Short mmCIF file of N, CA and C in Angstrom, two decimals:
data_model
loop_
_atom_site.label_atom_id
_atom_site.label_comp_id
_atom_site.label_asym_id
_atom_site.label_seq_id
_atom_site.Cartn_x
_atom_site.Cartn_y
_atom_site.Cartn_z
N PHE A 1 -22.36 -5.75 51.41
CA PHE A 1 -23.26 -4.83 50.78
C PHE A 1 -22.48 -3.68 50.15
N ASN A 2 -21.46 -3.18 50.85
CA ASN A 2 -20.65 -2.09 50.29
C ASN A 2 -19.89 -2.53 49.05
N GLU A 3 -19.47 -3.79 49.00
CA GLU A 3 -18.82 -4.29 47.79
C GLU A 3 -19.80 -4.33 46.61
N ALA A 4 -21.05 -4.65 46.89
CA ALA A 4 -22.08 -4.66 45.84
C ALA A 4 -22.32 -3.24 45.33
N ILE A 5 -22.31 -2.26 46.21
CA ILE A 5 -22.47 -0.86 45.80
C ILE A 5 -21.28 -0.44 44.94
N ASP A 6 -20.06 -0.80 45.38
CA ASP A 6 -18.86 -0.48 44.60
C ASP A 6 -18.96 -1.08 43.19
N GLN A 7 -19.40 -2.33 43.13
CA GLN A 7 -19.52 -3.01 41.84
C GLN A 7 -20.55 -2.30 40.96
N LEU A 8 -21.70 -1.96 41.53
CA LEU A 8 -22.74 -1.27 40.78
C LEU A 8 -22.24 0.08 40.27
N MET A 9 -21.60 0.85 41.11
CA MET A 9 -21.09 2.16 40.71
C MET A 9 -20.03 2.03 39.62
N GLY A 10 -19.27 0.96 39.65
CA GLY A 10 -18.25 0.72 38.64
C GLY A 10 -18.84 0.38 37.28
N TYR A 11 -20.03 -0.19 37.25
CA TYR A 11 -20.69 -0.54 36.00
C TYR A 11 -21.34 0.65 35.31
N LEU A 12 -21.65 1.69 36.06
CA LEU A 12 -22.40 2.82 35.50
C LEU A 12 -21.55 3.65 34.54
N THR A 13 -22.18 4.09 33.47
CA THR A 13 -21.53 4.99 32.53
C THR A 13 -22.11 6.38 32.70
N TRP A 14 -21.59 7.34 31.97
CA TRP A 14 -22.07 8.72 32.08
C TRP A 14 -23.52 8.86 31.66
N ARG A 15 -24.03 7.90 30.89
CA ARG A 15 -25.42 7.94 30.44
C ARG A 15 -26.41 7.44 31.49
N ASP A 16 -25.94 6.64 32.41
CA ASP A 16 -26.82 6.01 33.39
C ASP A 16 -27.23 7.00 34.48
N SER A 17 -28.55 7.09 34.70
CA SER A 17 -29.02 7.97 35.77
C SER A 17 -29.93 7.24 36.75
N LYS A 18 -30.31 5.99 36.41
CA LYS A 18 -31.16 5.18 37.30
C LYS A 18 -30.62 3.75 37.29
N CYS A 19 -30.64 3.14 38.46
CA CYS A 19 -30.21 1.75 38.57
C CYS A 19 -30.84 1.14 39.82
N ALA A 20 -30.69 -0.15 39.96
CA ALA A 20 -31.26 -0.86 41.12
C ALA A 20 -30.24 -1.83 41.69
N LEU A 21 -30.29 -1.99 42.98
CA LEU A 21 -29.46 -2.95 43.68
C LEU A 21 -30.40 -3.97 44.32
N LEU A 22 -30.36 -5.20 43.82
CA LEU A 22 -31.24 -6.26 44.32
C LEU A 22 -30.46 -7.12 45.30
N ILE A 23 -31.03 -7.33 46.47
CA ILE A 23 -30.40 -8.14 47.50
C ILE A 23 -31.33 -9.31 47.81
N PHE A 24 -30.75 -10.51 47.83
CA PHE A 24 -31.50 -11.72 48.15
C PHE A 24 -31.15 -12.13 49.58
N ASN A 25 -32.15 -12.13 50.44
CA ASN A 25 -31.98 -12.34 51.86
C ASN A 25 -32.34 -13.77 52.24
N THR A 26 -31.43 -14.45 52.92
CA THR A 26 -31.70 -15.80 53.38
C THR A 26 -31.91 -15.87 54.89
N THR A 27 -31.87 -14.70 55.55
CA THR A 27 -32.13 -14.69 56.99
C THR A 27 -33.61 -14.42 57.23
N LYS A 28 -34.03 -14.54 58.46
CA LYS A 28 -35.44 -14.30 58.79
C LYS A 28 -35.68 -12.87 59.27
N ASP A 29 -34.62 -12.08 59.34
CA ASP A 29 -34.72 -10.72 59.86
C ASP A 29 -34.70 -9.69 58.73
N SER A 30 -35.75 -9.64 57.94
CA SER A 30 -35.81 -8.70 56.81
C SER A 30 -35.71 -7.25 57.26
N GLY A 31 -36.39 -6.92 58.33
CA GLY A 31 -36.37 -5.55 58.83
C GLY A 31 -34.97 -5.11 59.24
N GLY A 32 -34.25 -6.00 59.89
CA GLY A 32 -32.88 -5.69 60.30
C GLY A 32 -31.95 -5.53 59.10
N VAL A 33 -32.15 -6.36 58.10
CA VAL A 33 -31.33 -6.28 56.89
C VAL A 33 -31.63 -4.97 56.16
N ARG A 34 -32.90 -4.61 56.04
CA ARG A 34 -33.26 -3.34 55.38
C ARG A 34 -32.67 -2.13 56.12
N LEU A 35 -32.69 -2.18 57.44
CA LEU A 35 -32.12 -1.09 58.22
C LEU A 35 -30.62 -0.98 57.97
N LYS A 36 -29.91 -2.10 57.95
CA LYS A 36 -28.47 -2.09 57.69
C LYS A 36 -28.17 -1.60 56.28
N MET A 37 -29.01 -1.98 55.31
CA MET A 37 -28.84 -1.49 53.95
C MET A 37 -28.99 0.04 53.92
N HIS A 38 -30.01 0.53 54.60
CA HIS A 38 -30.27 1.97 54.64
C HIS A 38 -29.10 2.72 55.27
N GLU A 39 -28.60 2.21 56.37
CA GLU A 39 -27.47 2.85 57.05
C GLU A 39 -26.22 2.83 56.17
N ALA A 40 -26.00 1.73 55.47
CA ALA A 40 -24.84 1.62 54.59
C ALA A 40 -24.94 2.60 53.42
N MET A 41 -26.13 2.74 52.86
CA MET A 41 -26.32 3.68 51.75
C MET A 41 -26.03 5.11 52.21
N GLN A 42 -26.52 5.48 53.38
CA GLN A 42 -26.32 6.83 53.89
C GLN A 42 -24.86 7.11 54.28
N ALA A 43 -24.11 6.08 54.57
CA ALA A 43 -22.72 6.25 54.99
C ALA A 43 -21.75 6.36 53.80
N ARG A 44 -22.24 6.11 52.61
CA ARG A 44 -21.38 6.13 51.43
C ARG A 44 -20.95 7.57 51.09
N PRO A 45 -19.73 7.73 50.57
CA PRO A 45 -19.29 9.08 50.20
C PRO A 45 -20.07 9.65 49.01
N GLU A 46 -20.65 8.77 48.18
CA GLU A 46 -21.42 9.21 47.01
C GLU A 46 -22.84 9.65 47.38
N TYR A 47 -23.27 9.34 48.59
CA TYR A 47 -24.64 9.61 49.04
C TYR A 47 -24.92 11.11 49.05
N LYS A 48 -26.06 11.50 48.47
CA LYS A 48 -26.50 12.89 48.51
C LYS A 48 -27.75 13.03 49.36
N LYS A 49 -28.79 12.19 49.08
CA LYS A 49 -30.00 12.26 49.90
C LYS A 49 -30.85 11.01 49.71
N THR A 50 -31.76 10.81 50.65
CA THR A 50 -32.73 9.73 50.58
C THR A 50 -34.00 10.29 49.98
N VAL A 51 -34.48 9.65 48.91
CA VAL A 51 -35.73 10.06 48.29
C VAL A 51 -36.88 9.40 49.03
N VAL A 52 -36.78 8.08 49.23
CA VAL A 52 -37.81 7.30 49.93
C VAL A 52 -37.11 6.18 50.68
N HIS A 53 -37.50 6.00 51.94
CA HIS A 53 -37.03 4.82 52.68
C HIS A 53 -38.24 4.14 53.29
N ASN A 54 -38.54 2.96 52.79
CA ASN A 54 -39.64 2.15 53.31
C ASN A 54 -39.05 1.04 54.16
N ALA A 55 -39.41 1.01 55.42
CA ALA A 55 -38.89 -0.02 56.31
C ALA A 55 -39.35 -1.41 55.89
N ASP A 56 -40.44 -1.50 55.13
CA ASP A 56 -40.96 -2.79 54.69
C ASP A 56 -40.93 -2.96 53.17
N GLY A 57 -40.20 -2.11 52.46
CA GLY A 57 -40.21 -2.19 51.01
C GLY A 57 -38.97 -1.57 50.39
N ASP A 58 -39.13 -1.12 49.16
CA ASP A 58 -38.03 -0.54 48.40
C ASP A 58 -37.64 0.82 48.98
N SER A 59 -36.38 1.18 48.75
CA SER A 59 -35.89 2.50 49.13
C SER A 59 -35.21 3.10 47.91
N ARG A 60 -35.14 4.43 47.89
CA ARG A 60 -34.55 5.12 46.75
C ARG A 60 -33.63 6.22 47.27
N TYR A 61 -32.44 6.30 46.66
CA TYR A 61 -31.41 7.24 47.08
C TYR A 61 -30.86 8.00 45.88
N ILE A 62 -30.31 9.16 46.14
CA ILE A 62 -29.59 9.90 45.11
C ILE A 62 -28.12 9.90 45.48
N PHE A 63 -27.32 9.45 44.52
CA PHE A 63 -25.87 9.41 44.68
C PHE A 63 -25.26 10.32 43.63
N VAL A 64 -24.05 10.80 43.91
CA VAL A 64 -23.27 11.57 42.95
C VAL A 64 -21.85 11.01 42.97
N LYS A 65 -21.39 10.56 41.79
CA LYS A 65 -20.03 10.03 41.68
C LYS A 65 -19.04 11.19 41.75
N GLU A 66 -17.92 10.95 42.40
CA GLU A 66 -16.89 11.98 42.52
C GLU A 66 -16.39 12.40 41.14
N SER A 67 -16.32 11.46 40.21
CA SER A 67 -15.82 11.75 38.87
C SER A 67 -16.82 12.53 38.02
N GLU A 68 -18.09 12.60 38.45
CA GLU A 68 -19.12 13.32 37.73
C GLU A 68 -19.96 14.15 38.71
N PRO A 69 -19.38 15.22 39.26
CA PRO A 69 -20.02 15.94 40.36
C PRO A 69 -21.39 16.56 40.07
N GLY A 70 -21.71 16.86 38.83
CA GLY A 70 -22.99 17.48 38.54
C GLY A 70 -24.10 16.51 38.17
N LYS A 71 -23.80 15.22 38.14
CA LYS A 71 -24.76 14.23 37.66
C LYS A 71 -25.29 13.38 38.81
N GLU A 72 -26.61 13.39 38.98
CA GLU A 72 -27.23 12.60 40.04
C GLU A 72 -27.62 11.22 39.51
N ILE A 73 -27.47 10.21 40.33
CA ILE A 73 -27.84 8.84 40.01
C ILE A 73 -28.86 8.38 41.03
N ILE A 74 -29.99 7.90 40.56
CA ILE A 74 -31.01 7.37 41.46
C ILE A 74 -30.78 5.87 41.60
N ILE A 75 -30.60 5.43 42.84
CA ILE A 75 -30.40 4.01 43.12
C ILE A 75 -31.58 3.51 43.94
N THR A 76 -32.25 2.49 43.43
CA THR A 76 -33.33 1.84 44.16
C THR A 76 -32.79 0.56 44.76
N THR A 77 -33.03 0.35 46.05
CA THR A 77 -32.64 -0.92 46.68
C THR A 77 -33.89 -1.75 46.90
N GLN A 78 -33.77 -3.03 46.58
CA GLN A 78 -34.88 -3.97 46.75
C GLN A 78 -34.35 -5.21 47.47
N LEU A 79 -35.09 -5.64 48.46
CA LEU A 79 -34.73 -6.83 49.23
C LEU A 79 -35.74 -7.92 48.96
N TYR A 80 -35.25 -9.08 48.58
CA TYR A 80 -36.11 -10.23 48.33
C TYR A 80 -35.76 -11.34 49.31
N ASP A 81 -36.75 -11.82 50.02
CA ASP A 81 -36.54 -12.94 50.94
C ASP A 81 -36.57 -14.25 50.17
N VAL A 82 -35.54 -15.05 50.41
CA VAL A 82 -35.44 -16.35 49.78
C VAL A 82 -35.63 -17.39 50.87
N PRO A 83 -36.73 -18.16 50.81
CA PRO A 83 -36.98 -19.15 51.87
C PRO A 83 -35.95 -20.27 51.86
N GLN A 84 -35.61 -20.70 53.04
CA GLN A 84 -34.69 -21.82 53.20
C GLN A 84 -35.45 -23.13 53.12
N ARG A 85 -34.85 -24.11 52.52
CA ARG A 85 -35.45 -25.44 52.49
C ARG A 85 -35.31 -26.10 53.85
N PRO A 86 -36.35 -26.80 54.26
CA PRO A 86 -36.27 -27.44 55.59
C PRO A 86 -35.29 -28.59 55.63
#
């Protein structure tokens, strides 16, 4: 998950102020995955604050890149469950 955040942050330009991180979950523990995502987002050095954290839905965070200290970036995380074939 942290590698995905690094990749997303690397794609952003100075014009970007909103983005989304989509995660496709193949486990049956959606709540546990969302909690780990939330903890990982808060542990990031770019993390400034949590706007919304829904244990059963999307979450939204404000990050600030070290290279652009005055510019806030809103990151929405979305988790999609992908059913496994029997």
